[in-house]
Short mmCIF file of C-alpha atoms in Angstrom, two decimals:
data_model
loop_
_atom_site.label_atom_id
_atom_site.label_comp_id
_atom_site.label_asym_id
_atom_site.label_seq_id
_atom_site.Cartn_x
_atom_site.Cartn_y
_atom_site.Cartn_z
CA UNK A 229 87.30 63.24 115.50
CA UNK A 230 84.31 65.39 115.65
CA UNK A 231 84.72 68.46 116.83
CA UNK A 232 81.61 71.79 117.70
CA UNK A 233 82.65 74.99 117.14
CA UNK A 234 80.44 77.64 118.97
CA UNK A 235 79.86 81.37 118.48
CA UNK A 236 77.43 83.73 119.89
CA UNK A 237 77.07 85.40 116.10
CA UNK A 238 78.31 85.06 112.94
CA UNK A 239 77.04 88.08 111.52
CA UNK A 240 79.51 90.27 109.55
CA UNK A 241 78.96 93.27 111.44
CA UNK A 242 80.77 91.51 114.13
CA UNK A 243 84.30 91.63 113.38
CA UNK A 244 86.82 89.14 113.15
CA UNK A 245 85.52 86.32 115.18
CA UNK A 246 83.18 84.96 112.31
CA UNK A 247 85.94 85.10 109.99
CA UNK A 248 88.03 83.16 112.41
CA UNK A 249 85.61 80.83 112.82
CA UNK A 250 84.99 80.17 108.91
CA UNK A 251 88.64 80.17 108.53
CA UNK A 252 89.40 77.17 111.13
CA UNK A 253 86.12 75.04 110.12
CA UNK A 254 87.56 75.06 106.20
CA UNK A 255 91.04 74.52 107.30
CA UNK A 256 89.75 71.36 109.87
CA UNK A 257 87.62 70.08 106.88
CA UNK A 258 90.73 70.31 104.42
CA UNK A 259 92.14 68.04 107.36
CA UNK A 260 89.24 64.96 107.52
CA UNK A 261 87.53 66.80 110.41
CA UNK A 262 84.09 66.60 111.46
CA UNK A 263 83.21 70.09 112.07
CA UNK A 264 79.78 71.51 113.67
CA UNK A 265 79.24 75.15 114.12
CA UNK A 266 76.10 76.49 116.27
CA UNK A 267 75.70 79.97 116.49
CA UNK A 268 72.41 82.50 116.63
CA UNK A 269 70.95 85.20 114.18
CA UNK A 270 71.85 87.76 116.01
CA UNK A 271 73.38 90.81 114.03
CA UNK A 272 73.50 93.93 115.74
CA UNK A 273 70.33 95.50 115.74
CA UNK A 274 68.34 93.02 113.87
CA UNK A 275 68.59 89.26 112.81
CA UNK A 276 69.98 87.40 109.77
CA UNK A 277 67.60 86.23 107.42
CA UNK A 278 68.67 82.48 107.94
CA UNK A 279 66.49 79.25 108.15
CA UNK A 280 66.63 78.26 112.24
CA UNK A 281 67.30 75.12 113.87
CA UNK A 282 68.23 73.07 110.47
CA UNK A 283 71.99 72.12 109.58
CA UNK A 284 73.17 74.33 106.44
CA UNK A 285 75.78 72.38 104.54
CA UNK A 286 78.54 75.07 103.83
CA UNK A 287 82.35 74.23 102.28
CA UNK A 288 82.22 70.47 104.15
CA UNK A 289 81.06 71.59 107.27
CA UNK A 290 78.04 72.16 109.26
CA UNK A 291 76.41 75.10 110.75
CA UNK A 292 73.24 75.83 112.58
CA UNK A 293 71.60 79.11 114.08
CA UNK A 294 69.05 79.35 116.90
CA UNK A 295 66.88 82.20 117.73
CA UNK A 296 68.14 84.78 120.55
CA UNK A 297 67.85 87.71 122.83
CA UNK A 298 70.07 90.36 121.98
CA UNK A 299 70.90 93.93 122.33
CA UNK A 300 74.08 95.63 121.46
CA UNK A 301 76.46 92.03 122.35
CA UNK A 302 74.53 91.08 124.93
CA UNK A 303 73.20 87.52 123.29
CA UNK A 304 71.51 84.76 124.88
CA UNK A 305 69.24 81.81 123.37
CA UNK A 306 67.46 79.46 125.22
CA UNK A 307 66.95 76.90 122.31
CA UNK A 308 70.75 76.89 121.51
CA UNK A 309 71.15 76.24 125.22
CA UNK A 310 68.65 73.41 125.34
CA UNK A 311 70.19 71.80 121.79
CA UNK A 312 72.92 71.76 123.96
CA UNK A 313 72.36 70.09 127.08
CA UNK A 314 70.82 67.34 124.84
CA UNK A 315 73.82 67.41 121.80
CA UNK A 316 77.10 67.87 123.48
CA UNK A 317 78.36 64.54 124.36
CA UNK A 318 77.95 63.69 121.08
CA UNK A 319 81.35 65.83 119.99
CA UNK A 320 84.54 64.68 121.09
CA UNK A 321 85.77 68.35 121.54
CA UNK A 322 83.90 72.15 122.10
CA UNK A 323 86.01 74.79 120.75
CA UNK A 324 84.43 78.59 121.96
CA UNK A 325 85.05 81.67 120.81
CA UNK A 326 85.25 85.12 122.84
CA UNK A 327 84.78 85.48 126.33
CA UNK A 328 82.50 87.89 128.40
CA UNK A 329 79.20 86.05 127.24
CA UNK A 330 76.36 84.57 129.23
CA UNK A 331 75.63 82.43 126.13
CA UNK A 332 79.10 81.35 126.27
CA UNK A 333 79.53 80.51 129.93
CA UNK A 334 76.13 77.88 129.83
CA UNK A 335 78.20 75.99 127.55
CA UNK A 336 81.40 76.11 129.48
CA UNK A 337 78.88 74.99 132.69
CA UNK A 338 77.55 72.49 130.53
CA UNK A 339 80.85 70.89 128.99
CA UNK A 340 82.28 70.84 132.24
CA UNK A 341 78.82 68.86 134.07
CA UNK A 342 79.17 66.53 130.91
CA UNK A 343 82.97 65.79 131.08
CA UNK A 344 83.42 67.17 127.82
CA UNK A 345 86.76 68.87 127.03
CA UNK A 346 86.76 72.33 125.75
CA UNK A 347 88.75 75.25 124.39
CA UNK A 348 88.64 78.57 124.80
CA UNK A 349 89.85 81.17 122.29
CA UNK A 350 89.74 84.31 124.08
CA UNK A 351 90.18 87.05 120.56
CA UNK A 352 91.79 89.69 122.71
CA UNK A 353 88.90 90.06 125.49
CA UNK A 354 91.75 89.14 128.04
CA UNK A 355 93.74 92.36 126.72
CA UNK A 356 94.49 94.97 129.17
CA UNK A 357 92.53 97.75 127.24
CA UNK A 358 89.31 94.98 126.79
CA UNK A 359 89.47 94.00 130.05
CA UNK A 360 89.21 98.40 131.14
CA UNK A 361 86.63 99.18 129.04
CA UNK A 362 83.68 98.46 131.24
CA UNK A 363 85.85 97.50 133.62
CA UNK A 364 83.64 97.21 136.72
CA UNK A 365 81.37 94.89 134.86
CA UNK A 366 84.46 93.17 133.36
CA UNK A 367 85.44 92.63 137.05
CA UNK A 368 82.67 90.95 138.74
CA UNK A 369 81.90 88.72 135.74
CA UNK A 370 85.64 87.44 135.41
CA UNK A 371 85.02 86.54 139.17
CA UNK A 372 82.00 85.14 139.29
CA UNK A 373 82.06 83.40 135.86
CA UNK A 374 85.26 83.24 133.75
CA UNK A 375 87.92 82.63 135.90
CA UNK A 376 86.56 79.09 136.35
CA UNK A 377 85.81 78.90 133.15
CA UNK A 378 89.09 79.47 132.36
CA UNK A 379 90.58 77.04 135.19
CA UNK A 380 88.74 74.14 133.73
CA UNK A 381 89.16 74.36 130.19
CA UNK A 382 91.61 71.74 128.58
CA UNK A 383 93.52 74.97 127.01
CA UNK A 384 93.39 78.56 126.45
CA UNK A 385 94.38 79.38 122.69
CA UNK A 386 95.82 82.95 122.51
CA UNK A 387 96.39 83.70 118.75
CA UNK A 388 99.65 85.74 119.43
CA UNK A 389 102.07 85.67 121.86
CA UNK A 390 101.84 88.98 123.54
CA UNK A 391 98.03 88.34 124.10
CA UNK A 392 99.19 85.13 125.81
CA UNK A 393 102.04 86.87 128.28
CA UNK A 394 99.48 89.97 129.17
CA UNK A 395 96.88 86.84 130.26
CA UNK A 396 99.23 85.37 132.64
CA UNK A 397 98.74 88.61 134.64
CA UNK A 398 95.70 87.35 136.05
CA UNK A 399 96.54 84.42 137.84
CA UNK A 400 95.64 81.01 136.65
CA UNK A 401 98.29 78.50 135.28
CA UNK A 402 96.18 76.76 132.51
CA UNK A 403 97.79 75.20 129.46
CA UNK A 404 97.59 77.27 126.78
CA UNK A 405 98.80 77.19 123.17
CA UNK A 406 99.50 80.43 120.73
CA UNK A 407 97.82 79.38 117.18
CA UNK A 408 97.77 82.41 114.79
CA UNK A 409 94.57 83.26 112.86
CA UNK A 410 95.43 82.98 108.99
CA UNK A 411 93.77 84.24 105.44
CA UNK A 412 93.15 81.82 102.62
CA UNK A 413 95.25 82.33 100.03
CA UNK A 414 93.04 81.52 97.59
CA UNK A 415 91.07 84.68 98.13
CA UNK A 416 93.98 86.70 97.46
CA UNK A 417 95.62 85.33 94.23
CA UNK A 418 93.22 87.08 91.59
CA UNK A 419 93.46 90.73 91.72
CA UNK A 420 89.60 92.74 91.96
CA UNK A 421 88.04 94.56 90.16
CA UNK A 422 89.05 98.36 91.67
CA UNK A 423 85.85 99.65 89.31
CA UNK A 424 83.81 98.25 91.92
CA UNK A 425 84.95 100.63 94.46
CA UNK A 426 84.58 103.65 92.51
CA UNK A 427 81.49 102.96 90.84
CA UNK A 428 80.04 102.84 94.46
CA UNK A 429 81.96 105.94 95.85
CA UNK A 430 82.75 107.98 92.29
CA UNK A 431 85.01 110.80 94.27
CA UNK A 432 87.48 108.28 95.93
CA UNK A 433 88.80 107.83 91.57
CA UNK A 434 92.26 109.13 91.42
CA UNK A 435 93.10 109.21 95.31
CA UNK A 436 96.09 107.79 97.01
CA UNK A 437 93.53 105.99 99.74
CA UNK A 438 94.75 104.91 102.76
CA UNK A 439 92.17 102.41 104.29
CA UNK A 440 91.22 101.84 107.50
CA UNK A 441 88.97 98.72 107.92
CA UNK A 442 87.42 97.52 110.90
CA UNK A 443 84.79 98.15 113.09
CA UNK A 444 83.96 101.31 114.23
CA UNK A 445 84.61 101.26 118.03
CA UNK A 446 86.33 102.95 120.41
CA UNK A 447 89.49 101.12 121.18
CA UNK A 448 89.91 100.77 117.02
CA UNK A 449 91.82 104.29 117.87
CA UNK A 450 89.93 106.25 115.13
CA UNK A 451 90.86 109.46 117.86
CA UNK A 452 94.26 108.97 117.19
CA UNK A 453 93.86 108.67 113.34
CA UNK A 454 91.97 111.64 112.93
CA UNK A 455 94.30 114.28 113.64
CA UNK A 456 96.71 111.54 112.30
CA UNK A 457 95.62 112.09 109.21
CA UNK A 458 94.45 115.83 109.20
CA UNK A 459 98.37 116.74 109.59
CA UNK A 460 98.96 114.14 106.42
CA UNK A 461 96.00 115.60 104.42
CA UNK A 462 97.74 118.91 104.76
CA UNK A 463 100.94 117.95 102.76
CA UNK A 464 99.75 115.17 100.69
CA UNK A 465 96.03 116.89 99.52
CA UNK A 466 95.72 114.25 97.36
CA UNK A 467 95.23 111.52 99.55
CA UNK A 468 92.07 110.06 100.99
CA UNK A 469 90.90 108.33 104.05
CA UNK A 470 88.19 105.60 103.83
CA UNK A 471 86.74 104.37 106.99
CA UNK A 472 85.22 100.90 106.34
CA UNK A 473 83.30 99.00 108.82
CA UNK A 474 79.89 98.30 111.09
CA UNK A 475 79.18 100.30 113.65
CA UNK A 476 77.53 97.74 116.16
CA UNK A 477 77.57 99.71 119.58
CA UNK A 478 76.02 103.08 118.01
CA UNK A 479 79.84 104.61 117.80
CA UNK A 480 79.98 106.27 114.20
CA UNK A 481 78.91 109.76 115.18
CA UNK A 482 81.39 110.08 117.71
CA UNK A 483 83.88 108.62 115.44
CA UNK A 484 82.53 111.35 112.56
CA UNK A 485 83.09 114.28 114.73
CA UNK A 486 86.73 113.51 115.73
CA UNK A 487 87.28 114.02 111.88
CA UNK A 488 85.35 117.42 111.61
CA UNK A 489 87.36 118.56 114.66
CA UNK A 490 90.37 117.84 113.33
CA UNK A 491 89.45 119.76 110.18
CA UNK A 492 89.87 116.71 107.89
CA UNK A 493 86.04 115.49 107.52
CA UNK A 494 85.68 116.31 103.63
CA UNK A 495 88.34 114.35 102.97
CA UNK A 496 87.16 110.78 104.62
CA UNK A 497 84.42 108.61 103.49
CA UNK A 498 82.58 106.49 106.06
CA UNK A 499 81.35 103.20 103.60
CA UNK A 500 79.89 101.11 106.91
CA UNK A 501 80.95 97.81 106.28
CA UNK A 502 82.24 96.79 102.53
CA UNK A 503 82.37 92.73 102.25
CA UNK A 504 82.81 90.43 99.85
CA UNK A 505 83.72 92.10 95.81
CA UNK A 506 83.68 95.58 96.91
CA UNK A 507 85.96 94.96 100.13
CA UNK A 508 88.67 93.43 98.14
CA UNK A 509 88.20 95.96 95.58
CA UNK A 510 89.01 98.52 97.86
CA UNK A 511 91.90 96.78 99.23
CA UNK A 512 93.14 96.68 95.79
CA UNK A 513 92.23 100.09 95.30
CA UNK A 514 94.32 101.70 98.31
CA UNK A 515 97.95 102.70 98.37
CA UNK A 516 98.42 102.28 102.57
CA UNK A 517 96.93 100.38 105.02
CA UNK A 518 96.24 102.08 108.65
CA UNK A 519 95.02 100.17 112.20
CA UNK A 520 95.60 102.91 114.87
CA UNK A 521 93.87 100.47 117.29
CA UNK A 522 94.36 101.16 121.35
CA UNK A 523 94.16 96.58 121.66
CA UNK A 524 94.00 93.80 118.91
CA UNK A 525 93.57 89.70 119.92
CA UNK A 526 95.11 89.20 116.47
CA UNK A 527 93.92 91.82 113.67
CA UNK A 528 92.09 89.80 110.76
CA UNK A 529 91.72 92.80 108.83
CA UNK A 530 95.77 93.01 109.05
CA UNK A 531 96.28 89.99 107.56
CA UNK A 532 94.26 90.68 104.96
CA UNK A 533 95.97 94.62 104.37
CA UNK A 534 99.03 92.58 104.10
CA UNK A 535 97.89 89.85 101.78
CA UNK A 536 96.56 92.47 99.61
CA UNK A 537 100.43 93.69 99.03
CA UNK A 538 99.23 96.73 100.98
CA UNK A 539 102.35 98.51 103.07
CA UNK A 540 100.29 98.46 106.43
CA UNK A 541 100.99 101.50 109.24
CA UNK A 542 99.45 99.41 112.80
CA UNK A 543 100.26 100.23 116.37
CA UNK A 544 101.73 98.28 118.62
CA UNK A 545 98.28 97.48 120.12
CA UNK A 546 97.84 95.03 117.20
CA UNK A 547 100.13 92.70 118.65
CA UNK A 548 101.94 92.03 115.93
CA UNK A 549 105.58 92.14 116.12
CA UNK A 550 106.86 89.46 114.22
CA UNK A 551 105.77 91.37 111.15
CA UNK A 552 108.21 94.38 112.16
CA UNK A 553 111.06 91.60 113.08
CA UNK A 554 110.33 90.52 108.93
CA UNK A 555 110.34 94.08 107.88
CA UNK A 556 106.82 93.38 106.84
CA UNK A 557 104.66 96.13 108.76
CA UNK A 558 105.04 99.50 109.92
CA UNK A 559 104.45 99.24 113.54
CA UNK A 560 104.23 102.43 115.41
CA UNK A 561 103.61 103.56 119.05
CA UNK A 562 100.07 104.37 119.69
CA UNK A 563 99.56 108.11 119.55
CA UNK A 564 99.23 111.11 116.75
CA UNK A 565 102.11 111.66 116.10
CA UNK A 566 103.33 107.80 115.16
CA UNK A 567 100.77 107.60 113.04
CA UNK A 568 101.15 110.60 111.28
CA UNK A 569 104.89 110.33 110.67
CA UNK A 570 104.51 106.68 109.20
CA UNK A 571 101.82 107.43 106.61
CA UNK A 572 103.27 110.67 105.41
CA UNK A 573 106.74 108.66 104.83
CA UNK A 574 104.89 106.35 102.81
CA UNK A 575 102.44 108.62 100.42
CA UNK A 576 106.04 110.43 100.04
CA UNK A 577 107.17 107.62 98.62
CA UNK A 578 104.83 105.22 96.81
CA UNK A 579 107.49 102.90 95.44
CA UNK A 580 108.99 102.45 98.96
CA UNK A 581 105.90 101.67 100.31
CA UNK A 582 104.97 99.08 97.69
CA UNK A 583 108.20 97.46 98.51
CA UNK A 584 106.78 97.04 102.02
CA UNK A 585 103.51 96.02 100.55
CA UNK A 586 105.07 92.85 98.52
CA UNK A 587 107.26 91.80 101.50
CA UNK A 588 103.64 91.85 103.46
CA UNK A 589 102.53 89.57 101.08
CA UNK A 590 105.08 87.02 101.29
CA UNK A 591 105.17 87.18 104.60
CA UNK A 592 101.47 86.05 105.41
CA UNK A 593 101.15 83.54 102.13
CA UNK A 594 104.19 81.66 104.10
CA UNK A 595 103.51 82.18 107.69
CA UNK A 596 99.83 83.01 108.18
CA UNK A 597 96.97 80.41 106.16
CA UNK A 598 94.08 78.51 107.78
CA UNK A 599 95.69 75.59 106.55
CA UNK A 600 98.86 76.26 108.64
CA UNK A 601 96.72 76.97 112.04
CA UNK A 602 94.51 74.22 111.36
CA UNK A 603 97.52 71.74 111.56
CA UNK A 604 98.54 73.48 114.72
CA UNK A 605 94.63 73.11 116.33
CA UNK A 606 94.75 69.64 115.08
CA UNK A 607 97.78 69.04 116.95
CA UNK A 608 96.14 70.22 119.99
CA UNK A 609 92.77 68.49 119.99
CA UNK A 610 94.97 65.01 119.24
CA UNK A 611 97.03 66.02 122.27
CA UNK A 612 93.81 66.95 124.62
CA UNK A 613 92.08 63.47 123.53
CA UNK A 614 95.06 61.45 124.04
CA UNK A 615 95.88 63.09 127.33
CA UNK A 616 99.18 63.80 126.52
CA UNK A 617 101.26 67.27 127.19
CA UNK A 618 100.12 70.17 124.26
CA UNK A 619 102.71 70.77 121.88
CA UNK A 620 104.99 73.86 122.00
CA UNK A 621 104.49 75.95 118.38
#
């Protein structure tokens, strides 16, 4: 089975979706898949520094970026476009990844002139909050482009349920299939290094430092957590907000002054985006976790709050609620005072919320690996091949 995995960037200042698509290439390999990735250089307001239209051998699979047009995530790339029309018949499946893309819909065109099956994973752009922000655009290009898109794919993979049930609102009756995104639990076994984090930001030493990581955008609800936190920071003096991520749509300084309204701004350090050493360190490093977010596909940053050991405080617009059924999140309604209440319970009571924090671990390690969803997606592509009915996880 050989199977092309295709993303319009796999830049880190993107978000989740190029750690999802890492994570289900080296879970496929694991599984005697041929994987492909193409993708472009795109990353935000430049380009990565990567050699163009060669394979790069990674951990057993394959990946190769093309040049491209972009500005903000508007991405397109005529010689990705053109390697496809002359490459895709050679895979036996096209797995994409987000929706909302020109880029993206020439390949569904193309898949579906070539009689190749594809999948679509949608990472929360079918959301009711994604699908309002912009939303006259977000109209006429769901008419015009994605609801066939979405009609002639062989499935839809939602990566939680509620993201799945909110999609039916709109009217098609595709298959779909819920497969969770995952962490590696390799990457969380050895504890970091927490010097790293404070040799790079000396004032954050002896803070309790709840962490917010992820990128800095309006619907991560960085409104909410503001005053949030300013009523926290006025019992609980000691604690300290970090605010770790990219800011790829020009966002931060309206993010900055909801914290200097709120009268909070001196104590919260904006890092931009922390990866590899220094982002574990700092999710060794904090005491809470916090996603205030307005709409989540399926948090990756969660999962990895929670495989830290990290007692994690997330709305209900992360879409998680099987971690509340395990008593393994915090999951409060999206507004102040939610938020507010759930981390001042915690930095009352450290020992309680490390007791949270270990059940969080367990929780994901058992439930929520690459190597569990890439048995799932396995399962699926074997079913799409064979023509028979998609399994039921």
């Amino acid at each position: 089975m050989k199977i092309l995995l295709v993303t319009p960037y796999m830049g880190e200042v993107y978000g989740g979706i190029p750690r999802t698509v890492v994570g289900i290439a080296k879970g496929l390999v694991r599984l005697g898949i041929a994987i492909d990735i193409i993708t472009t250089n795109a990353n935000n307001f430049c380009k990565l520094p990567i050699p163009l239209n060669v394979w790069i051998e990674e951990e057993g699979y394959r990946i190769k970026y093309f040049s491209c047009f972009n500005k903000n995530d508007f991405i397109i790339s005529s010689s990705l476009i053109g390697w496809i029309l002359n490459n895709v018949q050679s895979y036996d499946i096209v797995h994409t990844n987000t929706l909302f893309s020109p880029l993206i819909s020439v390949i569904h065109w193309t898949c579906k002139a070539y009689q190749v099956p594809y999948v679509i994973t949608t990472h929360g752009m079918l959301e009711p909050w994604a699908l309002s922000y912009k939303v006259w655009k977000k109209k006429l290009y769901y008419s015009l482009f994605e609801k066939f898109a979405l009609q002639s794919a062989s499935t839809i993979q939602f990566c939680c349920e509620t993201e799945a049930n909110n999609a039916k609102a709109l009217g098609w009756n595709q298959p779909t299939v819920i497969v969770y995104n995952g962490i590696h639990h390799e990457d969380f076994e050895i504890p970091p290094e927490t010097e790293l984090l404070f040799d790079e930001f000396p004032s954050l030493k002896n803070k309790n430092i709840v962490l917010f990581l992820g990128r800095i955008d309006p619907k991560k609800g960085l409104d909410l957590l503001a005053p949030a936190f300013a009523k926290v920071h006025r019992h609980f003096p000691q604690a300290h907000l970090i605010v770790a991520g990219p800011d790829n749509t020009g966002f931060s300084s309206t993010a900055q002054s909801y914290f200097l309204q709120a009268g909070c701004i001196n104590a919260v350090t904006f890092t931009g985006l922390l990866t590899g050493s220094l982002k574990y360190a700092a999710l060794a490093a904090a005491s809470i976790y916090v996603a205030p977010s307005y709409s989540e596909g399926f948090s990756m940053s969660v999962l990895e709050g929670m495989a830290s050991g990290l007692p994690c405080v997330i709305t209900t617009g992360c879409n998680f609620p099987e971690a509340a059924k395990a008593d393994a999140a915090c999951i409060v309604d999206t507004n102040v005072d939610s938020i507010s209440d759930a981390l001042a319970k915690y930095l009352g009571n450290l020992e309680q919320a490390k007791e949270l924090g270990n059940r969080a671990r367990q929780f994901i390690f058992q439930n929520y690996t690459w190597d569990v969803a890439a048995r799932k997606l396995l399962q699926v592509y074997t079913a799409i091949l064979n023509q028979q009915p998609l399994p039921k996880f």
